[in-house]
Coordinates of C-alpha atoms in Angstrom, one line a residue:
X626 CA 34.9 -56.3 37.3
X627 CA 36.2 -58.6 34.4
X628 CA 38.0 -57.1 31.3
X629 CA 38.9 -58.9 28.1
X630 CA 39.7 -55.9 25.3
X631 CA 41.2 -52.9 25.1
X632 CA 40.3 -50.8 28.2
X633 CA 39.4 -47.4 28.6
X634 CA 39.9 -46.6 32.2
X635 CA 41.2 -42.9 33.4
X636 CA 42.0 -42.6 36.6
X637 CA 42.0 -38.9 38.0
X638 CA 45.7 -37.3 37.9
X639 CA 46.8 -40.0 35.5
X640 CA 49.6 -39.7 33.2
X641 CA 50.2 -40.3 29.6
X642 CA 47.6 -42.5 28.0
X643 CA 48.3 -45.9 28.0
X644 CA 46.7 -48.9 26.3
X645 CA 45.9 -51.7 28.0
X646 CA 46.6 -55.0 26.4
X647 CA 43.6 -57.7 26.1
X648 CA 44.2 -60.9 28.0
X649 CA 42.3 -63.7 29.4
X650 CA 40.2 -62.8 32.5
X651 CA 41.5 -59.4 32.7
X652 CA 39.4 -57.1 34.5
X653 CA 39.0 -53.8 35.8
X654 CA 37.0 -53.5 39.0
X655 CA 33.9 -51.2 39.5
X656 CA 33.0 -52.0 42.9
X657 CA 32.0 -48.1 43.9
X658 CA 33.3 -47.2 46.9
X659 CA 31.2 -45.7 50.2
X660 CA 31.7 -42.1 49.0
X661 CA 31.3 -42.7 45.2
X662 CA 28.6 -45.1 45.4
X663 CA 25.8 -43.1 47.1
X664 CA 26.3 -40.8 43.6
X665 CA 26.0 -43.7 41.3
X666 CA 22.9 -42.8 39.9
X667 CA 20.2 -44.3 37.5
X668 CA 19.9 -47.8 36.4
X669 CA 20.8 -49.0 33.0
X670 CA 17.0 -48.9 32.0
X671 CA 17.0 -44.8 32.5
X672 CA 17.7 -42.6 29.3
X673 CA 20.0 -40.5 32.1
X674 CA 22.0 -43.5 33.1
X675 CA 25.8 -43.6 32.4
X676 CA 26.8 -46.0 30.0
X677 CA 26.7 -48.9 29.5
X678 CA 22.9 -48.9 29.0
X679 CA 19.9 -49.8 27.2
X680 CA 19.4 -47.7 24.0
X681 CA 16.5 -45.6 24.1
X682 CA 13.3 -47.5 22.9
X683 CA 15.0 -50.6 23.4
X684 CA 12.5 -53.4 24.8
X685 CA 13.8 -54.5 28.1
X686 CA 12.2 -57.7 29.5
X687 CA 13.0 -59.4 32.8
X688 CA 12.9 -62.8 34.5
X689 CA 13.0 -64.0 37.8
X690 CA 15.8 -66.3 39.1
X691 CA 14.8 -69.9 39.7
X692 CA 15.3 -69.4 43.4
X693 CA 13.5 -66.3 43.4
X694 CA 16.1 -63.7 44.8
X695 CA 17.3 -62.2 41.6
X696 CA 15.7 -60.4 38.8
X697 CA 17.6 -60.4 35.0
X698 CA 16.9 -57.6 32.6
X699 CA 17.7 -58.3 29.0
X700 CA 16.8 -57.5 25.8
X701 CA 16.1 -59.8 22.4
X702 CA 17.1 -57.0 20.0
X703 CA 19.4 -53.9 19.4
X704 CA 22.9 -53.4 20.7
X705 CA 22.4 -55.1 24.1
X706 CA 20.8 -57.9 22.7
X707 CA 21.6 -61.3 24.3
X708 CA 22.2 -64.6 22.2
X709 CA 18.8 -65.8 21.1
X710 CA 19.2 -69.7 21.5
X711 CA 16.4 -71.1 23.3
X712 CA 17.3 -74.7 23.1
X713 CA 14.8 -75.8 25.8
X714 CA 11.9 -74.0 24.1
X715 CA 11.2 -72.0 27.5
X716 CA 10.3 -68.8 25.7
X717 CA 13.5 -67.4 27.6
X718 CA 16.9 -67.0 25.8
X719 CA 19.2 -70.0 27.4
X720 CA 22.0 -67.0 28.0
X721 CA 19.5 -65.5 30.3
X722 CA 18.7 -68.5 32.2
X723 CA 22.2 -69.4 32.5
X724 CA 23.0 -66.2 34.2
X725 CA 19.6 -66.4 36.4
X726 CA 20.7 -70.1 37.5
X727 CA 24.6 -69.1 38.3
X728 CA 23.5 -65.9 40.7
X729 CA 21.1 -68.7 42.6
X730 CA 23.9 -70.7 42.8
X731 CA 26.3 -68.2 44.1
X732 CA 24.2 -66.7 46.7
X733 CA 23.6 -70.0 48.1
X734 CA 26.9 -71.0 48.4
X735 CA 28.0 -67.8 50.4
X736 CA 25.2 -67.9 52.6
X737 CA 26.0 -71.5 53.4
X738 CA 29.9 -70.1 54.1
X739 CA 27.7 -68.0 56.9
X740 CA 28.0 -64.8 54.9
X741 CA 25.0 -62.2 55.0
X742 CA 23.5 -61.5 51.7
X743 CA 22.2 -58.1 50.5
X744 CA 19.2 -56.6 52.0
X745 CA 16.3 -56.4 49.4
X746 CA 16.2 -53.0 47.4
X747 CA 12.7 -52.2 47.7
X748 CA 13.5 -48.8 49.6
X749 CA 15.5 -47.3 46.7
X750 CA 11.9 -46.3 44.8
X751 CA 10.9 -46.2 41.7
X752 CA 14.2 -47.2 39.9
X753 CA 14.6 -50.5 41.5
X754 CA 14.1 -53.0 39.1
X755 CA 10.4 -53.5 40.0
X756 CA 10.6 -55.0 43.2
X757 CA 13.1 -55.7 46.2
X758 CA 14.8 -58.6 44.2
X759 CA 18.5 -57.9 43.3
X760 CA 19.2 -56.9 39.9
X761 CA 21.3 -57.9 37.2
X762 CA 21.1 -55.8 34.1
X763 CA 22.6 -57.9 30.7
X764 CA 24.0 -54.6 28.6
X765 CA 27.0 -54.6 26.1
X766 CA 30.2 -53.5 27.6
X767 CA 31.7 -53.1 23.8
X768 CA 35.1 -55.0 25.0
X769 CA 35.8 -52.6 27.6
X770 CA 35.1 -54.6 30.7
X771 CA 32.7 -57.1 31.5
X772 CA 30.9 -56.3 34.3
X773 CA 30.2 -54.2 37.3
X774 CA 28.6 -53.8 40.8
X775 CA 27.1 -50.5 41.2
X776 CA 26.2 -49.2 44.8
X777 CA 22.8 -47.8 45.3
X778 CA 22.8 -46.5 48.8
X779 CA 22.7 -47.6 52.2
X780 CA 19.8 -48.2 54.8
X781 CA 19.7 -45.4 57.2
X782 CA 19.2 -47.7 60.1
X783 CA 22.3 -49.9 60.0
X784 CA 25.1 -50.3 57.8
X785 CA 23.9 -52.7 55.3
X786 CA 24.3 -51.5 51.8
X787 CA 22.6 -52.7 48.2
X788 CA 23.1 -51.9 44.7
X789 CA 22.6 -53.8 41.3
X790 CA 25.0 -55.6 38.8
X791 CA 25.8 -54.7 35.0
X792 CA 27.3 -57.8 33.2
X793 CA 28.3 -58.3 29.6
X794 CA 25.2 -59.4 27.4
X795 CA 27.0 -61.9 25.1
X796 CA 30.4 -62.2 25.9
X797 CA 31.4 -61.8 22.0
X798 CA 35.1 -61.3 21.2
X799 CA 36.3 -62.2 24.9
X800 CA 38.7 -64.8 25.8
X801 CA 36.5 -67.0 28.0
X802 CA 36.8 -70.4 27.4
X803 CA 32.8 -70.4 27.2
X804 CA 29.7 -68.4 28.1
X805 CA 28.9 -70.7 31.3
X806 CA 32.5 -70.0 32.6
X807 CA 32.3 -66.7 32.0
X808 CA 29.1 -65.9 33.8
X809 CA 30.2 -68.4 36.8
X810 CA 33.1 -66.3 37.1
X811 CA 31.5 -63.0 37.0
X812 CA 28.6 -63.9 39.0
X813 CA 30.8 -65.4 41.9
X814 CA 32.9 -62.3 41.9
X815 CA 30.7 -59.4 41.4
X816 CA 28.0 -60.6 43.7
X817 CA 30.6 -61.0 46.5
X818 CA 31.1 -57.0 46.0
X819 CA 27.3 -57.1 47.0
X820 CA 27.8 -59.3 49.6
X821 CA 30.7 -57.3 50.8
X822 CA 28.5 -53.9 50.8
X823 CA 26.0 -55.8 53.1
X824 CA 28.8 -55.3 55.5
X825 CA 30.8 -52.4 54.8
X826 CA 31.4 -51.2 51.2
X827 CA 34.9 -49.0 52.1
X828 CA 37.5 -51.2 53.1
X829 CA 39.7 -50.3 50.3
X830 CA 40.6 -52.6 47.3
X831 CA 42.9 -55.0 48.7
X832 CA 40.2 -56.2 51.0
X833 CA 37.4 -55.8 48.4
X834 CA 39.2 -57.3 45.3
X835 CA 41.5 -59.9 47.5
X836 CA 38.3 -61.4 49.0
X837 CA 36.2 -61.2 45.8
X838 CA 38.8 -63.4 44.2
X839 CA 39.2 -65.6 47.1
X840 CA 34.9 -66.1 46.9
X841 CA 35.2 -67.1 43.4
X842 CA 37.8 -70.0 44.0
X843 CA 36.1 -71.3 47.0
X844 CA 33.0 -71.2 45.1
X845 CA 34.3 -73.1 42.1
X846 CA 38.2 -74.4 42.4
X847 CA 38.1 -75.1 38.7
X848 CA 37.8 -71.3 37.9
X849 CA 41.4 -70.2 37.1
X850 CA 41.2 -66.6 38.4
X851 CA 43.1 -66.5 41.6
X852 CA 45.8 -68.6 39.8
X853 CA 46.3 -66.2 37.1
X854 CA 46.1 -63.5 39.4
X855 CA 48.7 -65.0 42.0
X856 CA 51.9 -63.7 39.6
X857 CA 50.4 -59.8 40.4
X858 CA 51.6 -60.5 44.2
X859 CA 54.0 -63.0 43.8
X860 CA 56.3 -60.9 41.2
X861 CA 56.1 -58.2 43.8
X862 CA 56.3 -59.7 47.5
X863 CA 58.3 -56.8 48.3
X864 CA 55.1 -54.6 48.1
X865 CA 53.1 -54.0 51.2
X866 CA 49.9 -56.1 51.7
X867 CA 48.1 -53.5 53.6
X868 CA 48.3 -50.3 51.7
X869 CA 45.9 -50.2 48.6
X870 CA 47.7 -49.6 45.3
X871 CA 47.3 -46.5 43.4
X872 CA 44.8 -46.0 40.4
X873 CA 41.2 -47.9 40.1
X874 CA 42.1 -51.0 39.6
X875 CA 45.4 -52.3 40.0
X876 CA 46.2 -56.1 39.2
X877 CA 47.9 -55.9 42.9
X878 CA 44.9 -55.7 44.8
X879 CA 43.5 -58.9 42.5
X880 CA 47.0 -60.7 43.4
X881 CA 46.1 -60.2 47.5
X882 CA 43.7 -62.8 46.9
X883 CA 46.6 -65.5 47.6
X884 CA 47.0 -64.1 51.1
X885 CA 43.2 -64.4 51.9
X886 CA 43.7 -67.8 50.2
X887 CA 46.5 -68.5 52.7
X888 CA 44.1 -67.4 55.7
X889 CA 41.4 -69.6 54.6
X890 CA 43.5 -72.7 54.1
X891 CA 45.5 -72.5 57.3
X892 CA 42.8 -71.2 59.5
X893 CA 39.5 -71.8 57.8
X894 CA 36.8 -69.7 55.9
X895 CA 35.8 -68.0 59.4
X896 CA 38.6 -65.8 59.1
X897 CA 37.4 -64.3 55.8
X898 CA 34.1 -63.8 57.0
X899 CA 35.0 -62.4 60.5
X900 CA 36.8 -59.8 58.6
X901 CA 33.6 -58.5 56.9
X902 CA 31.8 -59.3 60.3
X903 CA 34.1 -57.3 62.3
X904 CA 33.7 -54.4 59.8
X905 CA 30.2 -53.7 61.0
X906 CA 31.2 -53.7 64.8
X907 CA 34.2 -51.4 64.2
X908 CA 33.5 -49.6 60.7
X909 CA 36.4 -47.0 61.0
X910 CA 39.1 -49.3 61.4
X911 CA 41.4 -50.7 58.6
X912 CA 41.1 -54.5 57.3
X913 CA 44.4 -55.6 58.8
X914 CA 43.0 -54.9 62.5
X915 CA 40.0 -56.4 61.9
X916 CA 42.0 -59.4 60.5
X917 CA 44.1 -59.4 63.8
X918 CA 41.1 -59.1 65.7
X919 CA 39.5 -62.5 64.6
X920 CA 42.9 -64.5 64.3
X921 CA 43.7 -63.1 68.4
X922 CA 40.2 -64.2 69.3
X923 CA 39.5 -67.2 67.7
X924 CA 42.7 -68.7 66.6
X925 CA 45.4 -68.1 69.0
X926 CA 47.2 -66.2 66.5
X927 CA 48.3 -62.5 65.4
X928 CA 48.9 -60.6 62.1
X929 CA 52.3 -61.0 62.1
X930 CA 52.9 -64.7 62.9
X931 CA 50.4 -65.3 60.4
X932 CA 52.0 -63.2 57.9
X933 CA 55.3 -64.6 58.6
X934 CA 53.9 -68.0 57.5
X935 CA 52.2 -66.6 54.7
X936 CA 55.8 -65.4 53.6
X937 CA 57.2 -69.1 54.1
X938 CA 54.2 -70.7 52.1
X939 CA 55.1 -68.5 49.4
X940 CA 58.5 -70.2 48.6
X941 CA 56.4 -73.5 47.5
X942 CA 54.4 -72.1 44.5
X943 CA 54.5 -72.9 41.0
X944 CA 56.7 -76.0 40.2
X945 CA 58.4 -75.9 43.5
X946 CA 56.5 -78.0 46.3
X947 CA 57.2 -78.5 50.0
X948 CA 56.2 -81.7 51.3
X949 CA 53.3 -82.5 53.5
X950 CA 52.4 -78.5 54.0
X951 CA 51.8 -75.3 51.8
X952 CA 49.2 -74.3 49.6
X953 CA 46.6 -77.1 48.4
X954 CA 46.9 -76.3 44.6
X955 CA 50.3 -74.1 44.8
X956 CA 51.2 -75.8 41.5
X957 CA 48.8 -73.7 39.7
X958 CA 50.2 -70.5 41.1
X959 CA 52.8 -68.3 39.7
X960 CA 56.4 -69.0 41.0
X961 CA 57.7 -66.5 43.4
X962 CA 60.1 -63.6 42.1
X963 CA 63.3 -63.7 43.8
X964 CA 66.5 -61.3 43.5
X965 CA 69.6 -63.3 42.0
X966 CA 72.8 -62.6 44.1
X967 CA 76.1 -64.1 44.0
X968 CA 77.9 -65.6 47.3
X969 CA 79.4 -64.1 49.4
X970 CA 77.0 -61.1 49.5
X971 CA 76.8 -58.1 52.1
X972 CA 74.1 -55.1 51.6
X973 CA 74.3 -52.6 53.9
X974 CA 70.9 -51.2 53.0
X975 CA 68.0 -53.6 52.6
X976 CA 64.4 -51.9 53.1
X977 CA 61.7 -53.9 53.9
X978 CA 57.9 -52.6 54.5
X979 CA 55.4 -53.4 56.9
X980 CA 53.6 -56.7 55.6
X981 CA 55.8 -57.4 53.1
X982 CA 59.2 -59.5 52.5
X983 CA 62.3 -59.5 50.2
X984 CA 63.7 -62.3 49.4
X985 CA 67.0 -63.2 47.7
X986 CA 68.7 -66.2 45.9
X987 CA 72.2 -67.5 46.1
X988 CA 73.5 -70.7 44.4
X989 CA 73.6 -73.8 46.4
X990 CA 75.8 -77.1 46.0
X991 CA 78.2 -75.9 49.3
X992 CA 77.7 -77.5 52.3
X993 CA 76.1 -74.7 54.2
X994 CA 74.8 -71.3 53.8
X995 CA 74.2 -68.8 56.3
X996 CA 72.4 -65.5 56.6
X997 CA 72.1 -62.4 59.1
X998 CA 70.2 -59.4 59.3
X999 CA 71.3 -56.6 61.3
X1000 CA 68.3 -53.6 61.8
X1001 CA 69.8 -50.5 61.6
X1002 CA 67.5 -49.6 64.5
X1003 CA 69.3 -51.4 66.7
X1004 CA 68.1 -53.8 69.6
X1005 CA 64.9 -51.9 70.3
X1006 CA 63.4 -52.2 66.8
X1007 CA 60.3 -54.4 66.2
X1008 CA 60.7 -58.2 66.0
X1009 CA 61.4 -59.1 62.2
X1010 CA 61.6 -63.0 60.5
X1011 CA 64.6 -64.2 58.6
X1012 CA 64.1 -67.5 56.7
X1013 CA 66.9 -70.0 54.7
X1014 CA 65.6 -72.3 52.5
X1015 CA 67.5 -74.7 50.6
X1016 CA 65.6 -75.4 47.6
X1017 CA 65.9 -77.2 43.8
X1018 CA 63.5 -76.2 41.0
X1019 CA 61.0 -78.7 42.0
X1020 CA 61.2 -78.7 45.9
X1021 CA 61.7 -76.9 49.1
X1022 CA 64.2 -79.2 50.8
X1023 CA 64.3 -77.7 54.5
X1024 CA 64.1 -74.1 55.7
X1025 CA 65.9 -72.6 58.9
X1026 CA 64.2 -69.7 60.4
X1027 CA 65.0 -66.8 62.8
X1028 CA 62.7 -64.7 64.7
X1029 CA 63.0 -61.6 67.0
X1030 CA 64.6 -58.7 68.0
X1031 CA 68.1 -57.3 66.9
X1032 CA 70.5 -59.4 64.8
X1033 CA 68.9 -62.4 63.5
X1034 CA 71.5 -65.4 61.9
X1035 CA 69.9 -68.7 60.3
X1036 CA 72.0 -71.5 58.5
X1037 CA 70.9 -74.4 56.4
X1038 CA 72.4 -77.3 54.8
X1039 CA 72.8 -76.8 51.3
X1040 CA 74.8 -79.4 49.3
X1041 CA 71.7 -81.0 47.7
X1042 CA 70.2 -77.5 46.8
X1043 CA 70.5 -76.0 43.3
X1044 CA 70.1 -72.6 45.1
X1045 CA 69.3 -70.9 48.5
X1046 CA 66.6 -68.6 49.2
X1047 CA 67.0 -66.0 52.1
X1048 CA 63.8 -63.9 53.0
X1049 CA 63.5 -61.1 55.2
X1050 CA 59.9 -60.7 56.2
X1051 CA 58.3 -57.8 58.4
X1052 CA 55.0 -58.9 59.5
X1053 CA 53.5 -55.9 61.3
X1054 CA 50.3 -54.5 60.1
X1055 CA 51.5 -50.9 60.0
X1056 CA 54.3 -49.0 60.4
X1057 CA 57.1 -47.5 58.1
X1058 CA 59.8 -49.5 56.0
X1059 CA 62.9 -50.2 57.9
X1060 CA 66.6 -50.7 57.0
X1061 CA 69.0 -53.3 57.9
X1062 CA 72.1 -55.1 56.5
X1063 CA 71.8 -58.3 54.9
X1064 CA 74.7 -61.0 54.8
X1065 CA 74.9 -64.2 53.0
X1066 CA 77.9 -66.6 53.0
X1067 CA 78.5 -70.2 51.9
X1068 CA 80.7 -72.6 53.8
X1069 CA 83.5 -72.2 51.2
X1070 CA 82.8 -68.2 50.3
X1071 CA 83.8 -66.5 53.2
X1072 CA 81.8 -64.5 55.2
X1073 CA 81.0 -60.9 54.1
X1074 CA 80.0 -59.8 57.6
X1075 CA 80.7 -60.8 61.0
X1076 CA 80.8 -64.4 61.8
X1077 CA 77.6 -66.0 62.5
X1078 CA 77.0 -67.8 65.6
X1079 CA 76.3 -71.5 64.5
X1080 CA 72.4 -72.4 65.0
X1081 CA 70.4 -74.0 67.4
X1082 CA 70.3 -77.9 66.1
X1083 CA 66.6 -78.2 67.1
X1084 CA 65.8 -74.6 65.7
X1085 CA 64.2 -75.5 62.5
X1086 CA 60.4 -75.1 61.7
X1087 CA 58.2 -76.4 59.1
X1088 CA 55.1 -75.0 56.8
X1089 CA 52.6 -76.1 59.2
X1090 CA 54.1 -73.9 61.9
X1091 CA 55.2 -77.2 63.8
X1092 CA 58.9 -78.0 65.1
X1093 CA 61.1 -79.7 62.9
X1094 CA 63.7 -81.9 64.5
X1095 CA 65.8 -81.5 61.5
X1096 CA 68.7 -79.4 61.1
X1097 CA 67.2 -77.3 58.5
X1098 CA 63.6 -76.8 59.8
X1099 CA 60.7 -75.6 57.4
X1100 CA 58.4 -73.4 55.9
X1101 CA 56.3 -71.6 58.6
X1102 CA 56.7 -68.1 59.1
X1103 CA 57.5 -65.5 56.4
X1104 CA 55.9 -61.9 55.4
X1105 CA 55.8 -60.8 52.1
X1106 CA 54.8 -57.6 50.9
X1107 CA 56.2 -54.5 49.1
X1108 CA 57.8 -50.8 49.2
X1109 CA 55.0 -48.2 48.6
X1110 CA 56.3 -45.7 46.1
X1111 CA 58.8 -47.8 44.1
X1112 CA 58.0 -48.3 40.4
X1113 CA 56.2 -51.5 39.4
X1114 CA 56.3 -53.7 36.5
X1115 CA 53.5 -54.3 34.3
X1116 CA 51.0 -56.6 35.7
X1117 CA 50.5 -59.8 33.8
X1118 CA 46.6 -59.0 33.9
X1119 CA 45.3 -55.9 34.3
X1120 CA 46.5 -52.3 35.3
X1121 CA 44.7 -49.8 37.2
X1122 CA 46.2 -46.9 34.8
X1123 CA 45.1 -45.0 31.7
X1124 CA 44.7 -46.5 28.2
X1125 CA 44.5 -45.2 24.7
X1126 CA 41.2 -43.8 23.3
X1127 CA 40.0 -44.2 20.0
X1128 CA 40.7 -41.5 17.6
X1129 CA 38.3 -38.3 18.1
X1130 CA 37.3 -38.9 21.3
X1131 CA 38.0 -36.0 23.8
X1132 CA 39.5 -36.2 27.4
X1133 CA 35.7 -35.1 28.8
X1134 CA 34.3 -38.6 27.1
X1135 CA 37.3 -40.2 28.5
X1136 CA 36.3 -39.1 32.0
X1137 CA 32.7 -40.2 31.4
X1138 CA 33.7 -43.6 30.0
X1139 CA 36.0 -43.9 32.8
X1140 CA 33.4 -43.5 35.3
X1141 CA 30.8 -45.6 33.4
X1142 CA 33.3 -48.5 32.7
X1143 CA 34.6 -49.0 36.3
X1144 CA 34.2 -52.7 36.8
X1145 CA 33.9 -55.2 39.6

C-alpha cells in the first residue's frame, strides 16, 4: 500500500504514539497475511465493512475493464466521489477508465512474465462484487494511505487464494507527480500482492513487499518506487535480509526490493517467479530456501554465493559506478552507507548477521591497504567473504576478495583511490550472528594485527563473477544484511510504527483505523 499523508497505523504492542511524515510515494502495506486475511470481512460496499468504505446510501456504480478481467467500483458523489471529468464523453469518468486500463496492462504484463493470475472470485458468495472478475474499489483513504489488497480466502482444493483491491479515489493532496503515475504505481504494486496470493500469501513482508516493489520496477522502470526505497536497505546493510522487520510496514521490507532487483538482473526474471512457484510445492519452507532451490536447480548457484555478489554490486550505487557490471540503473539508487574508520584499525569484536554485510571505510591515497578478518569461532566456522575495494566518489576502481574458512585477508592498491571500503559478508540464509576480529592497515600506517600475507596476484574478481587478472580484482561477491534487534535509524520513506491520532480519538478507534488502513 502507498502512503502520502499523516499516517495512523497502530501495530499491536507498539510504544508511544509517533507521527509519520508525509513523503512522496510513502506507503504502508496492507497486504493481509494468511492468518489475518481469512478474517478480512465484508467488501467496502457493505455498511458492516471496516473503513475505508462507501457511505450508507452512496450510489455505487461499476464498469468492466476493456480487457474484461476487472470490475471497477466507484461513486460520482459523496465522500468517495471520483473526479467527474469525462473528456471523451463515454459516460464514465476518465479517472475510472484510467484505473481500468492500468489494471488490464499490469495483469497482461505479469502473465507475460509467466506469473499465474488470481483465480476468479465467484466462489466467495454474494459479496463478490457481482461476478467472478477481480474487483477494485475506489474509496477515500483520507490521506492515511492510498491502497490495500485484502484477502477474501483460499480455494479448498488448492493453495490459490483471491481477494480484492481498495484504491484511493482521487489522490487529492497526495504527492504523486500525476494521477496516471499514481494509478500505475498502485496497480502494479498492489495487484502483485494478488498474484502472490495466487501462489502462497504467507511468506512474510520481505518476500511480499520486496518482490512487489521489484514487480512495479519491472513493469515500468520509469516509476521511481524502487529507486526511492533503496535507501531503506542501503542505509542498513548490516541488517539481516532473511528476517522480517518488526511492525506491519517497516520501510526496510520495501527496501529489500534491491535484492530481488539484483536477482532479476543477474540471473533473470525466472528467479523471482521460481520463488513463488516453489512456495506452492513446499509451502512450509521459508523464502530464502525457495530462492536457493531455484538457484541451485536452474543457475548452478546458491544463496551464499549470490548474496556475496549482491553485496559487491551494492558498492557501486548512487554516484559511484563500476565499469561494465553492476546494476543497470544503479546511479538512481541511494549510495551505500559505510562506517568511517581511521588507519590503522583493529576491532576485536565485529558482528555480522546471516545474510548481511558490514562495510567500513578508510582513507585512500596510500600505495596499498590490507584487511584481515579472523572469526572468533576458529577454523571450523562457516565460510565468510571479505571484500577490499579502492574507490573514488564516482567510481569503484578495483576490488580484492577472499572467501573461505578461518582467517581471511585481502589487499588492494589504493594510491589513486580517495577511500578504501572493506566489507565483511555473511551469505548464509540462516544462522546466528558471528563475531570476528577485523584489522585494516595501510602501507605506511603500520599493521594493527598480525602481519597479513601478500595477496595472490591473480586473485582478483569482478562484478559479474569472472576472474580479473589485475592486481585488485573487482566486484563479485558480497553479502549485506543486518543485525536483528539493534536500533534502526528513521527510514527515508515509511515506518511501521505508530503515528499520532487526531485529538479526541480513543485507542479503540485507533486500533480500528489501524486494521482498516493497513495498506498494500
